[in-house]
Short mmCIF file of C-alpha atoms in Angstrom, two decimals:
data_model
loop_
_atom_site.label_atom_id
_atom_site.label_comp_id
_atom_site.label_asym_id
_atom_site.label_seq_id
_atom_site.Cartn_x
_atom_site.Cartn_y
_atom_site.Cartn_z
CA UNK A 27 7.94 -12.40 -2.10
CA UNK A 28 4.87 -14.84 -1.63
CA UNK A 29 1.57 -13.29 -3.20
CA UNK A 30 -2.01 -15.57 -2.88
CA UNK A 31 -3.86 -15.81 -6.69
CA UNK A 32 -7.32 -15.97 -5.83
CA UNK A 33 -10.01 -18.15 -7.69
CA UNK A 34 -13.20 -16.23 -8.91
CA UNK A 35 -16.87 -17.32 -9.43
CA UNK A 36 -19.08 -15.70 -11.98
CA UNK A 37 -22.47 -14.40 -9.94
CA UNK A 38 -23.86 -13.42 -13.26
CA UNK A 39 -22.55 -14.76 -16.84
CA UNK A 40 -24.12 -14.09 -20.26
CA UNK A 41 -23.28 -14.29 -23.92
CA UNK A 42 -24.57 -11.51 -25.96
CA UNK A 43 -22.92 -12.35 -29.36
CA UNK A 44 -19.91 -13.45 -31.44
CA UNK A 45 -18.40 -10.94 -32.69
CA UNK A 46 -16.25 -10.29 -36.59
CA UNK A 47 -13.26 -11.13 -34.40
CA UNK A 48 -14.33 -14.47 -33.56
CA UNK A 49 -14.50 -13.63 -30.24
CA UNK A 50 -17.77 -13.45 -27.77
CA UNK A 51 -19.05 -10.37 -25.89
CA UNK A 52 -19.93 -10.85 -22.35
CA UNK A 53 -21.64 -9.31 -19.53
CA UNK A 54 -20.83 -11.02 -16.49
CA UNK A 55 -20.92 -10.17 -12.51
CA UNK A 56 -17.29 -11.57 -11.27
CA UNK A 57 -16.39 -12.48 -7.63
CA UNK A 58 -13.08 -12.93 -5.82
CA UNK A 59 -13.78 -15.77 -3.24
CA UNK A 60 -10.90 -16.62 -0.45
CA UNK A 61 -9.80 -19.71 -1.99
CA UNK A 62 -6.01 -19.47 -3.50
CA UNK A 63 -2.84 -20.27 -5.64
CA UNK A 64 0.84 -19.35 -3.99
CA UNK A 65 3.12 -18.16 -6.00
CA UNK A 66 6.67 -17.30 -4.51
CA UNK A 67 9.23 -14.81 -6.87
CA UNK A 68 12.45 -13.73 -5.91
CA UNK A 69 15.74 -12.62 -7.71
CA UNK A 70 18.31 -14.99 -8.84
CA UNK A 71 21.82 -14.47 -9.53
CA UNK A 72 21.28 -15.92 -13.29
CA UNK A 73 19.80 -14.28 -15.74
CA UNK A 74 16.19 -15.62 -17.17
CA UNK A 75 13.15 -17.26 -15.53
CA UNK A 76 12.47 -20.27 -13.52
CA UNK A 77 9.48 -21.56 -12.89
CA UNK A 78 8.63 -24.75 -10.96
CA UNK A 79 4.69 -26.06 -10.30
CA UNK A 80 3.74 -28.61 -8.15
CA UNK A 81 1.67 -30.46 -10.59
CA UNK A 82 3.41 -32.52 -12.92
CA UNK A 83 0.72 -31.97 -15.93
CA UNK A 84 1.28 -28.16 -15.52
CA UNK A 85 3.99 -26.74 -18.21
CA UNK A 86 6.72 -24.82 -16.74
CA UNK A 87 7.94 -22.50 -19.62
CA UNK A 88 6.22 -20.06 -22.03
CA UNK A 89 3.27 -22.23 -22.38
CA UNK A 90 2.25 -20.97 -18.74
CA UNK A 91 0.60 -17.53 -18.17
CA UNK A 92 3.40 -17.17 -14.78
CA UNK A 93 6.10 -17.18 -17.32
CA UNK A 94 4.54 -15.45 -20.18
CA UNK A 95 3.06 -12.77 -17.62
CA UNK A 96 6.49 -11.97 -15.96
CA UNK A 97 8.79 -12.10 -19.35
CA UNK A 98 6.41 -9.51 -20.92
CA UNK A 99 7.72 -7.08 -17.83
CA UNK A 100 10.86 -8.21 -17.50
CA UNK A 101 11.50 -7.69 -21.61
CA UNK A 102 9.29 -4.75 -22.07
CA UNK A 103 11.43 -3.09 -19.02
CA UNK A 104 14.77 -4.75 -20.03
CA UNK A 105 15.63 -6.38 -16.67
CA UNK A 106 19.12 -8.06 -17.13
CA UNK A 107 18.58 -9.59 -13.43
CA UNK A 108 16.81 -13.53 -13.54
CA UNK A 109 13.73 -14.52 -11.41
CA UNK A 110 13.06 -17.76 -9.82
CA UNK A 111 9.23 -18.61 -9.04
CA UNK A 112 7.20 -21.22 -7.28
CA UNK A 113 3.77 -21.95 -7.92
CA UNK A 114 1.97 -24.14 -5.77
CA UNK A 115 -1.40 -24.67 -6.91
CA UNK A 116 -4.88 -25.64 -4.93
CA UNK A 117 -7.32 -23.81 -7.17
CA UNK A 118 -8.55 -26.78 -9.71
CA UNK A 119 -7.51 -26.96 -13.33
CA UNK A 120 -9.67 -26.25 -16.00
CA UNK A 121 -12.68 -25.37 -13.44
CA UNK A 122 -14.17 -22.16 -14.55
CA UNK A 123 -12.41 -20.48 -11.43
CA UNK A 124 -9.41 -18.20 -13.45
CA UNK A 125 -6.87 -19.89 -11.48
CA UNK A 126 -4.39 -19.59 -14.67
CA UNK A 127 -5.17 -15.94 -14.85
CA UNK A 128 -5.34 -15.24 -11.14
CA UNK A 129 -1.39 -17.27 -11.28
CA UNK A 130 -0.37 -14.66 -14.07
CA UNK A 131 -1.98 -11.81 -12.40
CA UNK A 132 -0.14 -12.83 -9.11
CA UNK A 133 3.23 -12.85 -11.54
CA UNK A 134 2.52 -9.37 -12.97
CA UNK A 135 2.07 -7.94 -9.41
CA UNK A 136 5.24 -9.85 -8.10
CA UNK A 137 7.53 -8.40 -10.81
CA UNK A 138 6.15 -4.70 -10.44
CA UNK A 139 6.58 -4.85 -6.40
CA UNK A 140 10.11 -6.82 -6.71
CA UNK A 141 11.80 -4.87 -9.57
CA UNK A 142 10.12 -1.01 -8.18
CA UNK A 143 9.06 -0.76 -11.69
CA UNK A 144 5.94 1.30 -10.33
CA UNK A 145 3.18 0.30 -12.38
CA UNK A 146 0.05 1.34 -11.15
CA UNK A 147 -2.76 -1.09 -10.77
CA UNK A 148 -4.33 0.62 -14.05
CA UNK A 149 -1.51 0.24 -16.02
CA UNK A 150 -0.95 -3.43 -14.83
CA UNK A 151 -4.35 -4.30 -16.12
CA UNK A 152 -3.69 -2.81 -19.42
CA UNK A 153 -0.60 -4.78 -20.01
CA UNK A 154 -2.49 -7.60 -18.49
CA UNK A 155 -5.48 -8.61 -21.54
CA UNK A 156 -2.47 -9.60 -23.29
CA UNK A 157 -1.69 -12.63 -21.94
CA UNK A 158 -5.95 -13.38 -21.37
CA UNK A 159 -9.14 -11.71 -21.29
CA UNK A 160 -9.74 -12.44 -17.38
CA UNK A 161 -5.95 -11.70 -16.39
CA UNK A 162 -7.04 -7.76 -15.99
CA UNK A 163 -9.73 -8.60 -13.83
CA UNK A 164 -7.62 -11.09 -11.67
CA UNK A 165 -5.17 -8.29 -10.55
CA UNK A 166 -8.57 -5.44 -10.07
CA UNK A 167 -10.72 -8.47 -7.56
CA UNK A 168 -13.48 -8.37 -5.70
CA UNK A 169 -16.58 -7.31 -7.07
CA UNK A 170 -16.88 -5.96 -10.78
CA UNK A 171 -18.92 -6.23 -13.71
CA UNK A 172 -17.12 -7.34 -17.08
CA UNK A 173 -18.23 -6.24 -20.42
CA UNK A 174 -16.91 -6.68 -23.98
CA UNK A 175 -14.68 -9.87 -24.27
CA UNK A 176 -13.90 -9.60 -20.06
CA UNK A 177 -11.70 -6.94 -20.22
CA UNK A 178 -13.46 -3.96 -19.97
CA UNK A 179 -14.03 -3.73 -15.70
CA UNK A 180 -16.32 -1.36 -13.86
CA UNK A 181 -15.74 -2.34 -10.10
CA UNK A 182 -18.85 -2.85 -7.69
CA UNK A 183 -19.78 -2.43 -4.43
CA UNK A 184 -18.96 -5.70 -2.19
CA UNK A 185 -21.49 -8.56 -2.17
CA UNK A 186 -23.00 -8.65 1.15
CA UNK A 187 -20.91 -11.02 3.31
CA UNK A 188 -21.44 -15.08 2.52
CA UNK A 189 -20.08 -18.37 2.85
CA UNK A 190 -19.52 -20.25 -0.50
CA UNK A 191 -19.14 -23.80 -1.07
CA UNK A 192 -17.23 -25.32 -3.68
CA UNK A 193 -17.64 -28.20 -5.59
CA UNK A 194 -15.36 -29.47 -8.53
CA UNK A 195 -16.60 -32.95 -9.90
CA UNK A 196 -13.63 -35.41 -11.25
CA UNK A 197 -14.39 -34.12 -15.28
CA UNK A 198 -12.44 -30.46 -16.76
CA UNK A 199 -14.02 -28.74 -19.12
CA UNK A 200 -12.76 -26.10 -21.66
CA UNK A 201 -13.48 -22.58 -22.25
CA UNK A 202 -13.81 -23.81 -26.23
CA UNK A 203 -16.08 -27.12 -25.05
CA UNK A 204 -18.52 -24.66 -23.40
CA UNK A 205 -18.46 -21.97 -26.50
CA UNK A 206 -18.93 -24.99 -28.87
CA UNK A 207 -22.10 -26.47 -26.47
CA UNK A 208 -23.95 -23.07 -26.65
CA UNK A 209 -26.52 -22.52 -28.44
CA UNK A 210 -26.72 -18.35 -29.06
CA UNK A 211 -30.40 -18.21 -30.34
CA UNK A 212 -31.75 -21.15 -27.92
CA UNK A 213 -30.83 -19.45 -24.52
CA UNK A 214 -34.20 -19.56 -22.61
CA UNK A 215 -32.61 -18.49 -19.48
CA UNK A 216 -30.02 -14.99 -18.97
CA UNK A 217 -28.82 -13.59 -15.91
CA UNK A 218 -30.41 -10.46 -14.88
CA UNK A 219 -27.23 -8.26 -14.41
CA UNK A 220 -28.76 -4.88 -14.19
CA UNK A 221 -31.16 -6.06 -11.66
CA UNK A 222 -28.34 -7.92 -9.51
CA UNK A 223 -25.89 -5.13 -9.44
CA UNK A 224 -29.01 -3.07 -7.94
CA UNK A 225 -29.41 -5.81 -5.51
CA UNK A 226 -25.49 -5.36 -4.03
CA UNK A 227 -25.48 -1.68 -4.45
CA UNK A 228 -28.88 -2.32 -1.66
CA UNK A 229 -26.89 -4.63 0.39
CA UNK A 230 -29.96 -7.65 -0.47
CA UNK A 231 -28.40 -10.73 -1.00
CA UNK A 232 -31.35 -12.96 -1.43
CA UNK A 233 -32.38 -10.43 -4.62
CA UNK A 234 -29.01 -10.74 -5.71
CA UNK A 235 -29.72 -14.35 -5.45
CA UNK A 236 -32.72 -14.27 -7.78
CA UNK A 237 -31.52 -12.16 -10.53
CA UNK A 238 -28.59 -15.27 -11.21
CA UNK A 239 -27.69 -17.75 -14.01
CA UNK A 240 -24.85 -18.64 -16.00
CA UNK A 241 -26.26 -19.64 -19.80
CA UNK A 242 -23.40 -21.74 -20.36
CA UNK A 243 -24.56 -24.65 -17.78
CA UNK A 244 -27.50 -25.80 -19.55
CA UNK A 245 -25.61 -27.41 -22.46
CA UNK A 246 -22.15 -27.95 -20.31
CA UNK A 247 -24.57 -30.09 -17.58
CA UNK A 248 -26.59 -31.68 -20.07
CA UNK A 249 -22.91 -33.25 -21.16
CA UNK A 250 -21.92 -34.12 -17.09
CA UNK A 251 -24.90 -34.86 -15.71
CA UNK A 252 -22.74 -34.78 -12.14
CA UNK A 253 -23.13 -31.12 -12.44
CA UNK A 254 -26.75 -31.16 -11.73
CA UNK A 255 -26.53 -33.68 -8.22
CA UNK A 256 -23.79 -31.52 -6.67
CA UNK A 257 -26.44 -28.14 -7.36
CA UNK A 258 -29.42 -30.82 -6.02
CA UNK A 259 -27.04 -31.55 -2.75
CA UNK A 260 -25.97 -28.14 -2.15
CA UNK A 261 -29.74 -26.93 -2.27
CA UNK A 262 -30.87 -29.69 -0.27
CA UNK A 263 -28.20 -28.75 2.08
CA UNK A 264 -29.56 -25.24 2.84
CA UNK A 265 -27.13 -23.71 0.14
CA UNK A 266 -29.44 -20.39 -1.16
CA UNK A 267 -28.33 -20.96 -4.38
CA UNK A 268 -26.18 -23.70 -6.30
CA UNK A 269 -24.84 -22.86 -9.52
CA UNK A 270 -21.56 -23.34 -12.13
CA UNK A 271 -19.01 -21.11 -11.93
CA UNK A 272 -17.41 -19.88 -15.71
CA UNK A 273 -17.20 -22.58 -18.56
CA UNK A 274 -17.14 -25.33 -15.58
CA UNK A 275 -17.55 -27.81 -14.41
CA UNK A 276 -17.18 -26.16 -10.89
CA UNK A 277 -20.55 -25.75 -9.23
CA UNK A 278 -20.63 -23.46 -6.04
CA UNK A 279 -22.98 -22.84 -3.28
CA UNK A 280 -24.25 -19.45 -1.26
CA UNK A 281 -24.49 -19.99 2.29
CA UNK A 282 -25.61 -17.38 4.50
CA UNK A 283 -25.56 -19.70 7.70
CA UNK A 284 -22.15 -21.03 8.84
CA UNK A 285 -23.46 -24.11 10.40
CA UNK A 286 -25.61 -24.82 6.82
CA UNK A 287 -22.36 -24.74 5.05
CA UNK A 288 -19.88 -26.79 6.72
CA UNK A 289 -22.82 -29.25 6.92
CA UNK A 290 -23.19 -29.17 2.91
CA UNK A 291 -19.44 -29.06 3.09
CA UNK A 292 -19.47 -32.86 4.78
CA UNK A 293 -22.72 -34.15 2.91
CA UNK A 294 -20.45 -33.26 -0.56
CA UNK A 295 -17.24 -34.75 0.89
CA UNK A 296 -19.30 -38.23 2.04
CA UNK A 297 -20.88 -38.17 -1.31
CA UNK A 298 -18.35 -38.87 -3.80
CA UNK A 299 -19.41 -36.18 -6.03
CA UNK A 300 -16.89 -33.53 -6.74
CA UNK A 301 -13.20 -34.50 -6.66
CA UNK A 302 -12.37 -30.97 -4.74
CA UNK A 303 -14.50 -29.56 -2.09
CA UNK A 304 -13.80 -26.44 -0.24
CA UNK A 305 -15.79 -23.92 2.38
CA UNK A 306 -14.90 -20.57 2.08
CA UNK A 307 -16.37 -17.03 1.49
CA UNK A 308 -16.29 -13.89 -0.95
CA UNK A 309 -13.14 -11.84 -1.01
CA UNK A 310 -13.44 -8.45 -0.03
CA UNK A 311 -10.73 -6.16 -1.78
CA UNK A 312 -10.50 -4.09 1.61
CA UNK A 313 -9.43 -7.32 3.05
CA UNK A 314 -6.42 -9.49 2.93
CA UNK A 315 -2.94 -8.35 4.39
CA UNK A 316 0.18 -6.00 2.55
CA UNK A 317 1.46 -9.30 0.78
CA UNK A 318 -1.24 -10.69 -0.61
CA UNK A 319 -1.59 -9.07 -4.31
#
């Protein structure tokens, strides 16, 4: 069985509060774009899991959300059978773009189908915020708003069709980097989430446009200053908007002219500014073919 993980970008990302927990409550606009992870599962004859990556740096047992994702199944429905899985990855590391969670996501999906454990998609998610707060989310995609820590999803109408650019300079950046670099009380500019999810219920991209921001960038591209040139380019470029993506450092692009973005898509490329540059577009849940998750 080979299922695509798909990255995300967040249209809309603010920080409302920490809360006793010591975690922070959200309210974010989250986007599937066409930009993906393979994973390949199938049976083995042994029992126990397998899992090979094709980046060295990536750990291959329990540390990884594939193998945690797929044991909590496997154990909580006592499968005696093994699994052997392949994950090749494209999305970057440590980019603000869920490709973990979209990988683990892909896993819990893979072991449902393979094993006819029939899960519902519901059911999936709520077995899912176990293993991280973006994993439910991952398996929902498309278009959704996320509340409390990430997990709790209210799905939204599609975003109005668009390319997206993306740009991933040669620095990572954790989700506990950007959390430490914000400043709560000094946030001077929020998304405006109501007003954007009005904007795609309408259809009105360019509104959509105006209503975003992501309050972690200011302190995360004050720190990588590299940020701020690949939003510049992308602008200059004819992108309608250029912004980061998550905790970063990932910045991407809206395009609503084809021959705009593969343009920016070059300009970036020549430039020596982001280490991974790709032209793609949103992910559309009716999309996609039976085998992709």
């Amino acid at each position: 069985m080979r299922l695509r993980a798909l990255a995300k970008i967040n249209l809309g990302l603010d920080i409302l509060g920490k809360r006793e927990d010591g975690y922070h409550d959200v309210r974010m606009i989250m986007q599937t774009i066409s930009m993906y992870d393979v994973l390949d599962i199938q049976k083995k004859e042994t029992q126990g899991i397998s899992l090979w990556v094709n980046l060295p740096y990536i750990p291959s047992d329990e540390r990884n959300l594939v193998y945690r994702a797929a044991k909590l199944l496997m154990d909580e429905f006592q499968i005696s059978e093994g699994v052997s899985m392949r994950l090749e990855k494209f999305i970057p590391v440590a980019a603000g773009m869920a490709g973990g969670s979209s990988d683990a996501a892909a896993a819990f999906v893979g072991i449902n189908r393979l094993f006819h454990l029939g899960l519902s998609e519901e059911e999936l998610m709520e077995r899912a915020v176990q293993i991280g707060a973006d994993v439910p989310y991952c398996i929902m995609r498309g278009t959704a708003l996320a509340e409390g820590i990430g997990e709790r999803l209210t799905r939204l109408s599609p975003v109005p069709k668009c390319g997206i650019l993306v740009g991933k300079p040669g620095v990572s950046v954790s989700t506990k980097m950007a959390y430490e670099n914000l400043k709560l009380d000094a946030i001077e500019k929020r998304p405006d989430i109501d007003g954007m999810i009005g904007a795609i219920e309408k259809g009105d991209l360019y509104e959509m446009i105006s209503g975003m921001a992501n309050v972690f960038e200011p302190g995360i591209a004050a720190r990588y200053p590299v940020i701020r040139e690949i939003e510049r380019l992308m602008e200059a470029q004819g992108a309608l908007k250029a912004m980061m993506s998550g905790s970063g450092p990932t910045v991407f692009g809206i395009f609503d002219n084809a021959r705009k973005l593969e343009q920016a898509a070059e300009a970036l490329r020549k430039s020596g500014l982001a280490k991974t540059v790709f032209a793609t577009e949103v992910f559309n849940r009716n999309g996609g073919n039976t085998n992709d998750k």
